[in-house]
Amino acid sequence: MNSLWPEIWAALTLRAGPNAALVCLGAAALGLVAGVVGSFLTLRKRALMSDALAHATLPGVGLAFLASLALGLPRSLPVLMLGAALSALAGLWAVQRLARTRIGQDAAIGAVLSTFYGAGVVILTLIQGLRTGQQAGLEGFLLGATAGMLRADVGVIVIGGALVLLAIWALHRPLALIAFDEGAAHVMGLNVPRFDAALMALVLGVVLLGLQVVGLILIVALLITPAATARLWTHRLGTMALLAGAIGAVAGWVGASLSAALPDLPTGPVIVLLTFAALLISIPLTKGRRA
Amino acid sequence: MKAVEFQGLEVQYGDMPALRDASGSFETAAMTAIVGPNGAGKSTLLKAALGLIPSTGRVAFFGKPLAEMRARVAYVPQRASVDWDFPVRVIDVVVQGLYRELGLLGRLRLSHRRRALDCLERVGMADYASRQIGALSGGQQQRVFLARALAQNADLYLLDEPFAGVDAATESAIIAVLKSLRDQGRSVVAVHHDLATVPAYFDRVLLLNRHVQAEGPVAETFTPEALARLYGGLLPQLS
């Protein structure tokens, strides 16, 4: 075990090869953005909506792959992400439509989440049976697959993440007001549904950016756990968002380093476990603080 | 002109009508209590008028649709309607009342902060500006809500049960602020439960039981006969 420390340290300091360094950077950027967006998401009490949104991306990934195959195009990440986004929006629409009936929102989320995911698995299974070499690694979108990440992929995470953070900065005032007091916000003239839609769009952005790193099943952990941990430490929204971002970034960086140094450890799940460790440690340390 | 005028308001909760053909108005420069039995639709009337719940009927604020009059209307929801564990401080909540001025990116200047502190001062909460809202008592939370409404500098203040679960000191602090608003020519409408304090606190009263039974000055409208009719003979004790 002792002999592993130099390797872990090398990975942490970006000296474990170009791919490991890229993954570290991408995972840290993703953790930062997910923590910040997740703070607003959890305060708005829409955590489970993000889970439905993420699972609903899967059929879109498969369909986008089939579409580009049919058109004779090479497999490309942006096209798969576009498919994922469209199918997530369909899932969101389905949740909102179902929630308006008697079944209520939590049942609607459960039904849509599992149905879309099931449809995605069916499509992916069909794709596995096709005689084409390109489908290899599609299932990596489930739990993340960082091994094949390219410089361009990390560039997408960094630039896309920066845009999401910019949008959150611009919208933090109305998002906070709506999360705290929707009624008063409405009377002040804020278009509550429109800001909610903007928040879900930003969450969708995080989900798409996280497809390769932690995958669509685990991204919800990066949105919720760092925010929940940060909430234990502070009573101020701004501090909470920054702290959640920091926790996410550190978990991403360390998790990616650990999995680079210990090849059998999958990156995404390790990152998620690290965020949960931060939460577990924080509970006793913040005990006794006035809620 | 009336501060609020509503005609034929209908609200349905499932199969139950919460408001049926409710028509009436609230005067300007007056303090009006909305009074009625449990389930009479008092809070619903405010929410429907403000477009917070689906309803049919016509509502005008100072003669115009709400969309054109938002800057002149402030709403103080029931204290229980929000999560007081939310990570904000007292001053942050009051600053929310400046949203229409600040917009998305407007910089929060020292002058804004001073105004927010002034509003806290008026409700006797200036010493609590940096406190986390969850650490306040119910009465203190209610006063912070009122301070936020004051920061909006509106002409009409609609309050949903402002005295529910608050201490006596808060009740008198709130009523003093509301009376000073009225004396400045602003209009105040409050859902009110305690019939005993209606004559002392309010100028006018609106009697509601799914539809408006009467509206007028307390001396003329708030009579034992009208209340007996409103409460179906089961009149609560009037001390």
XYZ file of C-alpha atoms in Angstrom:
530
model
C 0.000 0.000 0.000
C 2.852 2.326 0.913
C 4.292 2.119 -2.534
C 1.123 3.679 -3.944
C 1.624 7.077 -2.325
C 4.187 8.316 -4.836
C 1.819 7.415 -7.659
C -1.160 9.081 -6.011
C 0.937 12.144 -5.264
C 2.130 12.251 -8.859
C -1.454 12.122 -10.080
C -2.548 14.831 -7.640
C 0.203 17.088 -8.906
C -0.652 16.391 -12.551
C 2.540 14.436 -13.177
C 0.953 11.071 -13.954
C 0.743 11.543 -17.671
C -1.212 13.867 -19.959
C -4.446 11.876 -19.913
C -4.566 11.658 -16.115
C -3.902 15.390 -15.874
C -6.701 16.135 -18.340
C -9.134 13.984 -16.425
C -8.148 15.705 -13.153
C -8.799 19.088 -14.681
C -12.091 18.061 -16.235
C -13.347 16.354 -13.093
C -12.424 19.326 -10.910
C -14.144 21.772 -13.271
C -17.240 19.586 -13.340
C -17.284 19.295 -9.538
C -17.022 23.066 -9.179
C -19.903 23.803 -11.527
C -22.095 20.995 -10.184
C -21.593 22.200 -6.605
C -22.590 25.769 -7.412
C -25.615 24.857 -9.545
C -26.576 22.139 -7.068
C -26.792 24.717 -4.268
C -29.539 26.597 -6.079
C -31.170 23.352 -7.165
C -31.397 21.883 -3.675
C -32.590 25.154 -2.125
C -35.353 25.190 -4.739
C -36.094 21.603 -3.601
C -35.794 20.190 -7.111
C -33.040 17.675 -6.375
C -34.989 14.714 -7.711
C -35.912 16.568 -10.881
C -32.219 16.542 -11.729
C -32.175 12.771 -11.289
C -35.085 12.376 -13.706
C -33.425 14.780 -16.120
C -30.161 12.834 -16.042
C -31.732 9.410 -16.546
C -33.884 10.789 -19.352
C -30.753 11.569 -21.390
C -30.035 7.911 -22.134
C -32.503 7.223 -24.975
C -31.280 10.410 -26.655
C -27.681 9.208 -26.558
C -28.697 5.962 -28.256
C -30.959 7.594 -30.820
C -28.367 10.223 -31.696
C -25.840 7.442 -32.220
C -28.253 5.563 -34.500
C -29.097 8.746 -36.388
C -25.479 9.581 -37.130
C -24.867 5.953 -38.091
C -27.760 6.074 -40.544
C -26.422 9.302 -42.017
C -22.992 7.790 -42.368
C -21.458 10.308 -39.972
C -18.678 9.413 -37.563
C -19.563 9.206 -33.917
C -19.163 12.601 -32.288
C -19.603 13.743 -28.718
C -21.476 16.972 -29.538
C -24.082 15.043 -31.531
C -24.554 12.550 -28.696
C -24.863 15.442 -26.247
C -27.479 17.083 -28.432
C -29.467 13.858 -28.485
C -29.086 13.599 -24.710
C -30.335 17.160 -24.251
C -33.387 16.680 -26.454
C -34.392 13.500 -24.722
C -33.864 15.088 -21.287
C -36.195 17.903 -22.320
C -38.762 15.310 -23.394
C -38.389 13.709 -19.956
C -38.840 17.061 -18.236
C -41.946 17.715 -20.247
C -43.293 14.263 -19.379
C -42.722 14.866 -15.652
C -44.503 18.206 -15.759
C -47.368 16.786 -17.757
C -47.801 13.790 -15.411
C -47.417 15.901 -12.285
C -50.499 17.863 -13.315
C -52.637 14.743 -12.971
C -53.646 13.182 -9.697
C -50.470 11.126 -9.319
C -48.373 14.046 -8.076
C -44.807 15.071 -8.735
C -42.773 12.427 -6.911
C -44.592 9.556 -8.603
C -44.282 11.373 -11.932
C -40.514 11.702 -11.431
C -40.198 8.016 -10.544
C -42.235 6.855 -13.508
C -40.441 9.032 -16.055
C -36.975 8.374 -14.680
C -37.282 4.602 -14.857
C -39.176 4.519 -18.138
C -36.726 6.726 -19.996
C -33.822 4.825 -18.510
C -35.399 1.521 -19.532
C -35.954 2.796 -23.057
C -32.329 3.901 -23.165
C -31.092 0.495 -22.081
C -33.242 -1.163 -24.766
C -31.813 1.115 -27.444
C -28.242 0.586 -26.230
C -28.754 -3.185 -26.198
C -30.006 -3.070 -29.772
C -26.968 -1.007 -30.722
C -24.643 -3.575 -29.146
C -26.025 -6.128 -31.617
C -25.205 -3.994 -34.648
C -22.217 -4.851 -36.767
C -20.344 -1.611 -36.411
C -17.186 -0.939 -34.494
C -18.254 2.508 -33.328
C -20.595 1.612 -30.488
C -17.825 0.616 -28.130
C -17.960 2.741 -24.972
C -21.489 4.085 -25.323
C -22.299 2.421 -22.015
C -19.580 4.615 -20.551
C -22.188 7.371 -20.354
C -23.919 5.428 -17.599
C -21.184 5.635 -14.965
C -18.595 7.722 -16.755
C -15.592 6.595 -18.725
C -12.643 8.889 -18.335
C -9.993 6.701 -19.916
C -10.637 7.906 -23.430
C -11.176 11.563 -22.617
C -9.596 13.958 -25.070
C -8.233 17.446 -24.689
C -11.267 18.695 -26.610
C -13.640 16.958 -24.189
C -12.019 18.681 -21.234
C -12.167 21.952 -23.165
C -15.923 21.477 -23.523
C -16.261 20.936 -19.763
C -14.179 23.991 -18.892
C -15.805 26.372 -21.371
C -19.310 24.997 -20.901
C -18.810 25.090 -17.148
C -17.674 28.708 -17.299
C -20.816 29.632 -19.240
C -23.023 27.870 -16.686
C -21.285 29.706 -13.826
C -21.712 33.014 -15.641
C -25.417 32.336 -16.014
C -25.759 31.428 -12.332
C -23.982 34.624 -11.366
C -26.383 36.633 -13.520
C -29.449 34.866 -12.146
C -28.486 34.364 -8.504
C -30.761 37.112 -7.194
C -34.067 35.921 -8.691
C -33.172 32.250 -8.185
C -32.552 32.872 -4.481
C -35.692 34.950 -4.042
C -37.869 32.340 -5.756
C -36.356 29.496 -3.756
C -37.012 31.345 -0.507
C -40.434 32.866 -1.176
C -42.097 31.996 -4.440
C -45.293 33.923 -3.674
C -43.586 37.207 -2.899
C -41.336 36.749 -5.933
C -44.385 36.325 -8.137
C -46.061 39.426 -6.730
C -42.863 41.410 -7.363
C -43.269 40.488 -11.012
C -40.711 37.710 -11.383
C -41.683 35.162 -14.003
C -41.300 32.149 -11.705
C -41.819 29.408 -14.337
C -39.278 31.049 -16.626
C -36.592 31.229 -13.924
C -37.342 27.649 -12.923
C -36.896 26.628 -16.538
C -33.584 28.504 -16.642
C -32.425 26.665 -13.528
C -33.360 23.309 -15.049
C -31.522 24.285 -18.251
C -28.385 24.951 -16.206
C -28.816 21.627 -14.419
C -29.145 19.977 -17.811
C -25.931 21.694 -18.828
C -24.159 20.169 -15.828
C -25.605 16.727 -16.638
C -24.303 16.921 -20.211
C -20.872 18.118 -19.090
C -20.734 15.244 -16.629
C -21.704 12.467 -19.061
C -18.120 11.351 -19.656
C -16.757 11.978 -16.182
C -19.299 10.534 -13.753
C -22.024 9.426 -16.143
C -25.724 10.088 -16.104
C -26.515 7.851 -13.146
C -24.035 9.434 -10.751
C -24.165 13.092 -11.774
C -27.007 13.675 -9.355
C -24.601 12.942 -6.498
C -22.315 15.778 -7.607
C -25.299 18.131 -7.780
C -26.718 17.257 -4.374
C -24.047 15.989 -1.977
C -21.569 18.917 -2.069
C -24.473 21.371 -1.736
C -25.895 19.444 1.202
C -22.455 19.346 2.829
C -21.910 23.068 2.333
C -25.336 23.801 3.792
C -24.199 22.227 7.065
C -21.312 24.675 7.345
C -22.867 28.011 6.510
C -25.991 30.131 6.793
C -25.272 32.270 3.770
C -26.262 31.355 0.259
C -23.191 32.842 -1.435
C -20.824 31.046 0.914
C -22.798 27.843 0.485
C -22.535 27.940 -3.322
C -18.790 28.649 -3.248
C -18.116 26.022 -0.617
C -20.177 23.421 -2.492
C -18.200 24.260 -5.629
C -14.943 23.862 -3.727
C -16.005 20.507 -2.278
C -17.034 19.300 -5.726
C -13.797 20.489 -7.294
C -11.589 18.849 -4.658
C -13.568 15.605 -4.874
C -13.215 15.651 -8.654
C -9.491 16.332 -8.519
C -8.697 13.798 -5.814
C -11.061 11.171 -7.224
C -9.531 11.423 -10.682
C -6.032 11.230 -9.174
C -6.864 8.158 -7.110
C -8.277 6.345 -10.090
C -5.262 7.291 -12.203
C -2.905 5.895 -9.594
C -4.996 2.807 -8.876
C -6.138 1.620 -12.291
C -8.884 -0.631 -10.973
C -10.773 2.241 -9.360
C -13.460 3.789 -11.597
C -13.230 7.593 -11.628
C -16.868 8.618 -11.387
C -17.869 6.362 -8.496
C -14.720 7.311 -6.550
C -15.550 11.013 -6.929
C -19.064 10.368 -5.690
C -17.784 8.433 -2.674
C -15.427 11.284 -1.820
C -18.279 13.822 -1.814
C -20.223 11.543 0.478
C -17.200 11.204 2.756
C -17.129 15.004 2.998
C -20.785 14.950 4.036
C -20.219 12.231 6.630
C -17.264 14.053 8.157
C -19.211 17.308 8.232
C -22.183 15.999 10.189
C -20.392 15.537 13.539
C -18.157 18.570 12.952
C -21.106 20.899 12.416
C -23.280 19.436 15.138
C -24.604 21.973 17.575
C -24.549 24.774 15.049
C -27.825 26.642 15.017
C -29.788 25.578 11.950
C -60.496 55.092 -6.980
C -60.255 51.850 -5.032
C -56.981 50.241 -4.042
C -58.351 46.879 -5.148
C -61.574 46.077 -6.917
C -62.590 42.510 -7.686
C -65.622 41.157 -9.493
C -67.009 37.658 -9.762
C -63.904 35.950 -8.360
C -64.221 32.170 -8.426
C -61.688 29.730 -7.020
C -62.087 25.988 -6.933
C -60.038 23.620 -4.734
C -60.779 20.206 -6.175
C -64.537 19.841 -5.955
C -64.835 22.481 -3.247
C -65.519 26.077 -4.183
C -63.226 28.308 -2.117
C -64.616 31.546 -3.486
C -67.970 31.907 -5.195
C -68.749 35.011 -7.164
C -66.810 37.161 -4.718
C -67.124 40.845 -5.542
C -65.987 43.817 -3.535
C -63.278 46.368 -3.058
C -60.687 47.784 -0.677
C -60.482 51.513 -0.058
C -57.346 53.564 -0.443
C -55.774 55.198 2.597
C -57.558 52.805 4.900
C -56.846 49.728 6.976
C -59.225 46.938 6.098
C -59.545 43.585 7.855
C -60.746 40.522 5.980
C -62.833 38.565 8.478
C -64.702 35.292 8.212
C -64.917 31.742 9.559
C -62.299 29.075 8.897
C -62.410 27.995 5.285
C -64.175 31.183 4.223
C -61.489 31.848 1.626
C -59.764 34.813 3.277
C -56.209 33.914 2.259
C -57.562 32.579 -1.006
C -59.041 35.987 -1.797
C -55.620 37.640 -1.476
C -53.867 34.927 -3.442
C -56.448 34.924 -6.215
C -56.338 38.709 -6.512
C -52.541 38.540 -6.783
C -52.630 35.765 -9.369
C -50.890 33.273 -7.089
C -53.571 30.648 -7.629
C -55.782 30.008 -10.647
C -59.053 31.898 -10.551
C -61.629 33.464 -12.806
C -63.064 36.933 -12.451
C -61.785 40.477 -12.738
C -59.334 42.246 -10.450
C -58.010 45.788 -10.696
C -55.336 47.471 -8.585
C -55.722 51.251 -8.550
C -57.956 50.811 -11.589
C -55.457 48.832 -13.647
C -54.391 45.200 -14.079
C -51.818 43.978 -11.552
C -49.159 43.639 -14.265
C -49.059 47.427 -14.608
C -49.216 48.122 -10.891
C -46.666 45.691 -9.446
C -44.397 48.435 -8.185
C -47.248 49.763 -6.025
C -48.256 46.451 -4.444
C -46.474 44.609 -1.621
C -47.513 41.213 -0.310
C -46.644 39.702 3.057
C -47.352 35.951 2.858
C -48.220 33.787 5.815
C -45.080 33.269 7.836
C -45.525 29.502 7.641
C -45.422 29.572 3.832
C -41.636 29.830 3.601
C -38.695 27.764 4.775
C -37.119 29.715 7.638
C -34.123 27.414 7.533
C -33.121 29.069 4.260
C -29.489 30.271 4.336
C -30.022 34.024 4.404
C -29.626 36.737 6.984
C -32.280 39.200 8.074
C -30.799 42.020 5.992
C -30.762 39.788 2.888
C -34.496 39.181 3.219
C -35.211 42.908 3.483
C -33.012 43.595 0.456
C -35.222 41.171 -1.506
C -37.829 43.920 -1.317
C -35.572 46.071 -3.509
C -35.552 43.526 -6.333
C -37.602 45.642 -8.698
C -35.067 48.450 -8.345
C -31.957 46.305 -8.449
C -32.997 43.924 -11.212
C -30.726 41.061 -12.195
C -27.344 42.690 -11.974
C -27.876 46.083 -10.378
C -25.207 46.666 -7.787
C -26.326 46.714 -4.180
C -25.133 50.128 -3.033
C -24.622 51.498 0.410
C -27.776 53.576 -0.045
C -29.797 50.400 -0.650
C -28.355 48.816 2.452
C -29.183 51.916 4.475
C -32.761 51.838 3.266
C -33.068 48.186 4.205
C -31.690 48.997 7.662
C -34.175 51.870 7.969
C -37.013 49.451 7.270
C -35.679 47.099 9.944
C -35.479 50.040 12.329
C -39.147 50.828 11.716
C -40.165 47.344 12.836
C -37.697 47.352 15.736
C -35.366 44.762 14.228
C -32.291 46.815 13.313
C -30.162 44.979 15.883
C -30.880 41.682 14.170
C -29.693 42.601 10.656
C -26.885 40.044 10.550
C -28.798 37.219 12.189
C -29.683 34.051 10.375
C -33.465 34.112 9.877
C -33.897 30.636 11.363
C -32.605 31.942 14.695
C -35.519 34.384 15.078
C -38.751 33.917 16.987
C -42.019 33.792 15.064
C -42.823 37.385 15.890
C -39.388 38.554 14.793
C -39.731 36.655 11.520
C -43.057 38.357 10.894
C -41.486 41.761 11.487
C -38.714 40.950 9.009
C -41.354 40.070 6.438
C -43.036 43.409 7.095
C -39.684 45.200 6.752
C -39.200 43.600 3.339
C -42.619 44.887 2.279
C -41.687 48.350 3.570
C -38.541 48.250 1.432
C -40.793 47.858 -1.602
C -42.185 51.303 -0.804
C -45.583 50.296 -2.107
C -48.943 52.058 -1.947
C -50.874 48.923 -1.086
C -49.867 46.335 1.505
C -51.629 42.976 1.517
C -50.895 40.883 4.604
C -51.931 37.278 5.148
C -52.492 36.654 8.870
C -49.766 39.002 10.090
C -50.627 38.342 13.730
C -50.733 34.553 13.601
C -48.474 33.101 16.290
C -46.721 36.353 17.185
C -46.076 37.828 20.624
C -47.891 40.874 21.986
C -44.904 43.168 21.448
C -44.733 42.206 17.788
C -48.461 42.669 17.371
C -48.345 46.231 18.667
C -45.167 47.005 16.681
C -46.791 45.779 13.481
C -50.041 47.613 14.055
C -48.134 50.862 14.728
C -46.265 50.502 11.424
C -49.469 49.719 9.531
C -51.223 52.729 11.039
C -48.352 54.990 10.037
C -48.621 53.654 6.493
C -52.331 54.437 6.509
C -51.626 57.923 7.845
C -49.294 58.467 4.883
C -52.237 57.715 2.592
C -51.281 54.124 1.823
C -53.705 51.239 1.862
C -53.493 48.215 4.118
C -55.468 44.988 3.829
C -54.957 42.158 6.300
C -56.502 38.760 6.813
C -57.416 38.860 10.486
C -58.591 36.207 12.914
C -59.048 37.949 16.234
C -62.467 39.567 16.108
C -61.875 41.272 19.461
C -59.162 43.546 18.075
C -60.900 44.498 14.817
C -62.413 47.771 16.090
C -59.154 48.890 17.710
C -56.911 48.021 14.758
C -58.908 48.570 11.602
C -60.972 51.296 9.919
C -62.917 49.029 7.651
C -63.875 45.391 7.502
C -64.765 42.967 4.731
C -66.945 40.049 5.819
C -66.209 36.983 3.733
C -67.676 33.520 3.594
C -66.852 32.252 0.101
C -68.523 35.383 -1.179
C -68.424 38.907 0.172
C -71.263 39.491 2.614
C -70.467 43.099 3.403
C -67.716 45.711 3.303
C -67.653 49.044 5.064
C -66.516 51.086 8.036
C -66.131 49.006 11.180
C -68.785 51.029 13.079
C -71.443 50.270 10.464
C -70.431 46.851 9.155
C -68.952 45.043 12.131
C -72.295 44.572 13.935
C -73.417 41.610 16.051
C -76.170 40.879 13.506
C -73.771 40.834 10.555
C -71.327 38.631 12.467
C -74.088 36.239 13.499
C -74.987 35.912 9.857
C -71.322 35.495 8.869
C -70.616 32.779 11.413
C -74.005 31.089 11.040
C -75.040 31.836 14.617
C -71.895 30.270 16.077
C -70.423 33.592 17.028
C -67.015 33.403 18.647
C -66.647 35.297 21.897
C -66.391 39.036 21.427
C -64.723 40.303 24.536
